Every structure is written in C-alpha cells, then in structure tokens.
Coordinates of C-alpha atoms and ligand atoms in Angstrom, one line a residue:
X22 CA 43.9 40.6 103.3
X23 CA 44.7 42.5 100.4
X24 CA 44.4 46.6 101.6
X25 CA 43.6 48.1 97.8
X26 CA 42.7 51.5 99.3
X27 CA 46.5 51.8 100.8
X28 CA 48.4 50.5 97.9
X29 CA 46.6 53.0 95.4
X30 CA 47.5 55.9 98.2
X31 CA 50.7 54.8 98.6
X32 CA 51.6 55.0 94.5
X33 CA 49.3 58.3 94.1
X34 CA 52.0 59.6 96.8
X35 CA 54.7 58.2 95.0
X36 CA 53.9 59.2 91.4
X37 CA 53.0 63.0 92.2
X38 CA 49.2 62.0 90.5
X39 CA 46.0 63.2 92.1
X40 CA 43.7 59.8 90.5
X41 CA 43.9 56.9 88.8
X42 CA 41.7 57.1 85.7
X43 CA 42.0 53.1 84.1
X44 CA 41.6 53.5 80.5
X45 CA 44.1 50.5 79.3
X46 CA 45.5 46.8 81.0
X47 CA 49.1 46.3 79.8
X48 CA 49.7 42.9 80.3
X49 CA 52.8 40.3 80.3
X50 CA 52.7 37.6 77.9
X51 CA 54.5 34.6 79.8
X52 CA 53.2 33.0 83.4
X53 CA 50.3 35.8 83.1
X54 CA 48.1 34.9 79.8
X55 CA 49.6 31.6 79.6
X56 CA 51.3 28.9 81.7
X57 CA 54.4 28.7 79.7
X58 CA 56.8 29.5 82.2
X59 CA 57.8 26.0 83.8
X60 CA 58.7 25.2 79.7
X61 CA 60.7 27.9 79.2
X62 CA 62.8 27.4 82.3
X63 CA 63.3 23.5 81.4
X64 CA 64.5 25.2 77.6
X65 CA 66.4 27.3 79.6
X66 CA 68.7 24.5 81.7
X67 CA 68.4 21.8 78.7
X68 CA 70.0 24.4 76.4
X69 CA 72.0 26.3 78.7
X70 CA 73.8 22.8 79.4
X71 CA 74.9 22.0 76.4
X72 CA 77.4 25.5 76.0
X73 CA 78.9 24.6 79.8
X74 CA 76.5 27.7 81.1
X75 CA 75.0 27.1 84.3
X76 CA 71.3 27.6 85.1
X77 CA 69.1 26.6 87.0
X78 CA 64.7 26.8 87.1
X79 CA 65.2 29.6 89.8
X80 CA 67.8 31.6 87.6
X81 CA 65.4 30.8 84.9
X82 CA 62.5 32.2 86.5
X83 CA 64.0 35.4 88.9
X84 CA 65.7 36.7 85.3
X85 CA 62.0 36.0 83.4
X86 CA 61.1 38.9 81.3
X87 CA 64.7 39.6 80.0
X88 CA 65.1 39.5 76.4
X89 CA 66.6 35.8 75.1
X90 CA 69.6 37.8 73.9
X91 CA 70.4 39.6 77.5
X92 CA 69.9 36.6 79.2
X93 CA 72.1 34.7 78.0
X94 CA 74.7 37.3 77.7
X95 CA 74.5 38.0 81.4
X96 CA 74.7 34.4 82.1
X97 CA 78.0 33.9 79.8
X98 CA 79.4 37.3 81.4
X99 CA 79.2 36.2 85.0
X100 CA 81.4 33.0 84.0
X101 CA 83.7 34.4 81.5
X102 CA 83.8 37.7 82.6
X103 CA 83.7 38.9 78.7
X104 CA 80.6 39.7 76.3
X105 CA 80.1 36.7 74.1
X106 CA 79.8 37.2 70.5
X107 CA 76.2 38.0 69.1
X108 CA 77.2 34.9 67.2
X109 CA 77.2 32.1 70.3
X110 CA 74.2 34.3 71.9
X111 CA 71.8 33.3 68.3
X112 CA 73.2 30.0 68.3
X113 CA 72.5 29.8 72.0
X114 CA 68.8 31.2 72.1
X115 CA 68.0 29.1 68.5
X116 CA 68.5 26.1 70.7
X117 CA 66.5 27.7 73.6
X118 CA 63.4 28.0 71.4
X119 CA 63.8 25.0 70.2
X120 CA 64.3 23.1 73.2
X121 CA 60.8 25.1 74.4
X122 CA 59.5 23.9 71.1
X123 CA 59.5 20.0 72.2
X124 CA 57.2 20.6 75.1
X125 CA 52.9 21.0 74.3
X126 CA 51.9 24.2 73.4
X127 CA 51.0 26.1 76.8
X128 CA 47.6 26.4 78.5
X129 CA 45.5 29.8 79.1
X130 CA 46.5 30.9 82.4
X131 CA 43.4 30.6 84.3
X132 CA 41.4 33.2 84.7
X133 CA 43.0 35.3 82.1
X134 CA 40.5 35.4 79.5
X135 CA 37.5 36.5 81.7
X136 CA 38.9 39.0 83.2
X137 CA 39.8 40.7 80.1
X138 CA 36.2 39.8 79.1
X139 CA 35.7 42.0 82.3
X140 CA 37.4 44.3 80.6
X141 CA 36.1 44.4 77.7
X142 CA 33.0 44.7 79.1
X143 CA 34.0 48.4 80.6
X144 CA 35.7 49.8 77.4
X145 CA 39.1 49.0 78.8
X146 CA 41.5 48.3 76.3
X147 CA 43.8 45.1 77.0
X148 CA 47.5 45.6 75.4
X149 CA 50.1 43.0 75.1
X150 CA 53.4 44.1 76.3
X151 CA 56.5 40.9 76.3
X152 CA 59.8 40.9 75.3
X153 CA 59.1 37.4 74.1
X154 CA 60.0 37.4 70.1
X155 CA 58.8 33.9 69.2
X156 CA 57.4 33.9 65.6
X157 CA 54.5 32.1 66.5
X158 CA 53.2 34.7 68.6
X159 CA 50.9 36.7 67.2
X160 CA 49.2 33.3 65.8
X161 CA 48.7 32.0 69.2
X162 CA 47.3 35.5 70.6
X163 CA 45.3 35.9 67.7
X164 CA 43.8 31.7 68.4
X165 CA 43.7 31.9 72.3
X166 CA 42.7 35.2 73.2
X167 CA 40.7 36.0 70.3
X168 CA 40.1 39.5 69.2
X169 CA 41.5 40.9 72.3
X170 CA 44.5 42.4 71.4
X171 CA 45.0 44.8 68.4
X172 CA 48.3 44.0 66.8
X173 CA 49.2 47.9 66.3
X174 CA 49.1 47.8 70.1
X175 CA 51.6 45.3 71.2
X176 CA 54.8 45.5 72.6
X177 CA 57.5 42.7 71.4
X178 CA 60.8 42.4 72.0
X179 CA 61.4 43.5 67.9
X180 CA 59.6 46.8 69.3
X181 CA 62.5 48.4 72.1
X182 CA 65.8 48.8 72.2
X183 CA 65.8 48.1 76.3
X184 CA 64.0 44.7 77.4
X185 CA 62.6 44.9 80.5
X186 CA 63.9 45.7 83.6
X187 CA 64.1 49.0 81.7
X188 CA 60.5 50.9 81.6
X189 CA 61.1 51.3 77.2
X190 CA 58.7 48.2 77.1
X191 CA 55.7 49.5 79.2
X192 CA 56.2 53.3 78.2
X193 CA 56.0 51.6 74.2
X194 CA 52.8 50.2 75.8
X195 CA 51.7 53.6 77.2
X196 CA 52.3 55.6 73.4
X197 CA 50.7 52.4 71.5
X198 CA 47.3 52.5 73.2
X199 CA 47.4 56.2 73.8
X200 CA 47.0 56.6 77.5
X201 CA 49.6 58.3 80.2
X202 CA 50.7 56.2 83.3
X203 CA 47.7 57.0 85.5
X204 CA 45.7 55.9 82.8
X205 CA 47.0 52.3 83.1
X206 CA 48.0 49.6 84.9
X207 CA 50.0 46.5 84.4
X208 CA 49.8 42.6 85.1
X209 CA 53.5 41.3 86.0
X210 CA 54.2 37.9 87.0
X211 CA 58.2 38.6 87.2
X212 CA 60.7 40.8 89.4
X213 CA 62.1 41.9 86.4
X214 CA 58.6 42.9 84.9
X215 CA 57.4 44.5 88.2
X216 CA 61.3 46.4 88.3
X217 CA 59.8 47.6 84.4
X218 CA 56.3 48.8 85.7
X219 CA 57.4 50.7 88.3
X220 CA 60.1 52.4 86.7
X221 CA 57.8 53.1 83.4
X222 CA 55.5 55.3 86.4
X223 CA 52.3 52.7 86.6
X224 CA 50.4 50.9 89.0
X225 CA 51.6 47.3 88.8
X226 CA 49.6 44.5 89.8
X227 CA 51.8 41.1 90.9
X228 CA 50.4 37.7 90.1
X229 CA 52.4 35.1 91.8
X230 CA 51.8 32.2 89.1
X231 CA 55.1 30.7 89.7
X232 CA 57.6 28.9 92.3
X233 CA 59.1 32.7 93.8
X234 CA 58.4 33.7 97.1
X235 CA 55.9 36.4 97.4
X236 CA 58.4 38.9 99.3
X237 CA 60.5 38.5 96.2
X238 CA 57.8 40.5 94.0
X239 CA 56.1 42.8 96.6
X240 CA 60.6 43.6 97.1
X241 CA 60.7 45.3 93.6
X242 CA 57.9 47.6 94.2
X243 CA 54.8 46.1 93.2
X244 CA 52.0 47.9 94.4
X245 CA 49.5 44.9 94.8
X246 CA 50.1 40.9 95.0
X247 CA 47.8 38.3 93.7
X248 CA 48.5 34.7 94.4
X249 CA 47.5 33.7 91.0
X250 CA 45.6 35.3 87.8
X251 CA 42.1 33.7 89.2
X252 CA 42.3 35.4 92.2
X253 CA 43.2 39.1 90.5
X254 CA 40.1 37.6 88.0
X255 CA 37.8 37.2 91.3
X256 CA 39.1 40.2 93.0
X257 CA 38.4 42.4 89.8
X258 CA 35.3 44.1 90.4
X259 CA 36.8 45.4 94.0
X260 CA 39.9 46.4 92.6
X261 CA 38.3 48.4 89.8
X262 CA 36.0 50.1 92.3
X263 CA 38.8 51.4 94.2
X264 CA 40.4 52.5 91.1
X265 CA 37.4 54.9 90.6
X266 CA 35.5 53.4 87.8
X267 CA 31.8 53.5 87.8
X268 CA 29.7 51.8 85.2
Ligands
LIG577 MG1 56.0 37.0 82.6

C-alpha cells in the first residue's frame, strides 16, 4: 500500500516548501518511456568485453543514467586505477552504440503514453530529461510519443556539463520548462536518476521497470515507488489528487 499523503509530507518537510503546485513531468528517457534497458546492458557486456573491462547486467543497470563517457571511465578507473584517454572512452562507447544498434528498436514502455495523455489532458507539461546522446533520438521521440515533448525543452546529455547523479540534468529541466522544484516532479527508473532528483530539490517518483530490488531505489531517496510505469499510469488520478490539483 502505497501511503501518498506521507511521502508528499515527508519531502514538504525536507525541502522547506509549504505545497506542491504540479505544473511540469520531467521524465527519464530509458526503462521509463521505453523498454530499452535490457539492450543497453547486453551493449554494455558485449562491448565492454572486447577492451578486457568487466561488466556485468547488474553493473550495467545500478550505474544506468550515467553518461556513456563516465561510465566507462569509472569502469576502466576501478581496474587500472588511471583515467583512460578520451580517445579509448569514444572508441569504447562507438562500439557500445553499436553493439545496442544490432538489437530491435525498443518498445513504448507501457503505460507511458497515456499517462502523459493524462497529462496533457490537465495542462501539465511533459519534459524529456536523459543523458542518453544517441543521434536518433529526437526522431524516435518525435515518432513514438508524438507531439509530446517540445524539443526546446529537453534535456540531453549534449545539454550539461554533470550527468546525472549530479542534479545539473533535472535543474536544466527545471529552467527549460520554466517551473521551480515544487512545481515539478520527476519519473526515475534508476538509483542514479533518483540520487539526481533528489539532489536537484523535486519530488521523485520511482518506477521499478527493471531487475533491481525495490529497497535499492526507495535507498537513494525516492519519495514514492511504483512497480512499473502502468501501475504509476493507474495510480495517476490519486496521486495527482494528493498533489493538490483540481480540475
Ligand atoms: Mg532510466
């Protein structure tokens, strides 16, 4: 049983806010509006293997949301003990995305796209905040989730200088749709994601839509837990009540 009315208490305490006024939705891109995560982490081991780096799915989905480029210099640090050159990490993360190129194109999470029709619905603006830089991006926003989110309003990785965990991403989010933190709240599906939520002063919302353990998520501070991105879908209307929006 999921006790809304607590969780908003416990992160109007936190924050020093008096309400929570929902004006935008900043959302993750990967294992929250699409089920691309299981392909990225096979990319991750299949590419990781062939420099001698180890990796494994878990590794590949508890460090999810780190840029391509941090990733794999973290990985190559905790074995060598040195930075690798910006050189190895390109060569490195070309192969990555192209290792996650041979798999399908990924499927719509369900229930992503109606409940930002939900949202839609209210006036609520959905923003797109990932520190994914794949080229094809914007295309496959623009195709699966059409006319929901304005390109002057999304986050990428070319946007920041900090990829999540650090709060740059979601604050970016913040300026780009206009809104302050208790204005907002964001979809996370990973620690690291929820770690950049929290820190960036919003009310996060965890979807479990992967293998992790739900302690592992609800451990960084997210303020509620959804088992999957239906379930937050089904659960909207109550949550949005308890957020105080009447229409
Ligand atoms: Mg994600």
């Amino acid at each position: 049983m999921i006790d809304i009315q607590a969780s908003i208490a416990r992160y109007l305490r936190d924050s020093g806010h008096s309400f929570i006024h929902l004006k935008a939705v900043l959302f993750d891109m990967d294992g929250v509006l699409f089920d691309s995560m299981p392909y990225h982490a096979d990319a991750w081991v299949a590419s990781m293997a062939k420099y001698d780096l180890p990796m494994t799915r878990e590794v590949a989905f508890l460090n999810e949301g780190r840029t391509g480029m941090n990733t794999i210099a973290m990985i190559y640090k905790e074995k060598y003990g040195v930075e690798p050159s910006k050189e190895l990490v390109d060569r490195i993360y070309e192969d990555k995305c192209q290792e996650f190129s041979k798999h399908p194109e990924p499927e719509r999470m369900p229930g992503a796209y109606e409940l930002i029709q939900q949202l839609q619905a209210d006036g609520i603006t959905p923003v797109l905040v990932t520190g994914s830089g794949q080229y094809s991006l914007f295309e496959r926003i623009d195709r699966v989730y059409t006319g929901m989110f304005a390109h002057d309003k999304m986050v990428t990785a070319y946007d920041v200088h900090h990829g999540k965990p650090h709060p740059e991403p979601y604050l970016m989010g913040l300026q780009k749709a206009g809104v302050q933190a208790n204005e907002a709240i964001v979809i996370e599906n990973a620690p690291i994601g929820v770690q950049a939520g929290i820190a960036a002063g919003i009310f996060t919302v965890a979807v479990n839509t992967g293998p992790l353990k739900p302690e592992v998520l609800l451990n960084e501070g997210a303020n509620l837990l959804y088992p999957s991105m239906q379930a937050l879908c089904d659960g909207w209307q109550e949550l949005k009540k308890a957020l105080g929006i009447e229409h």
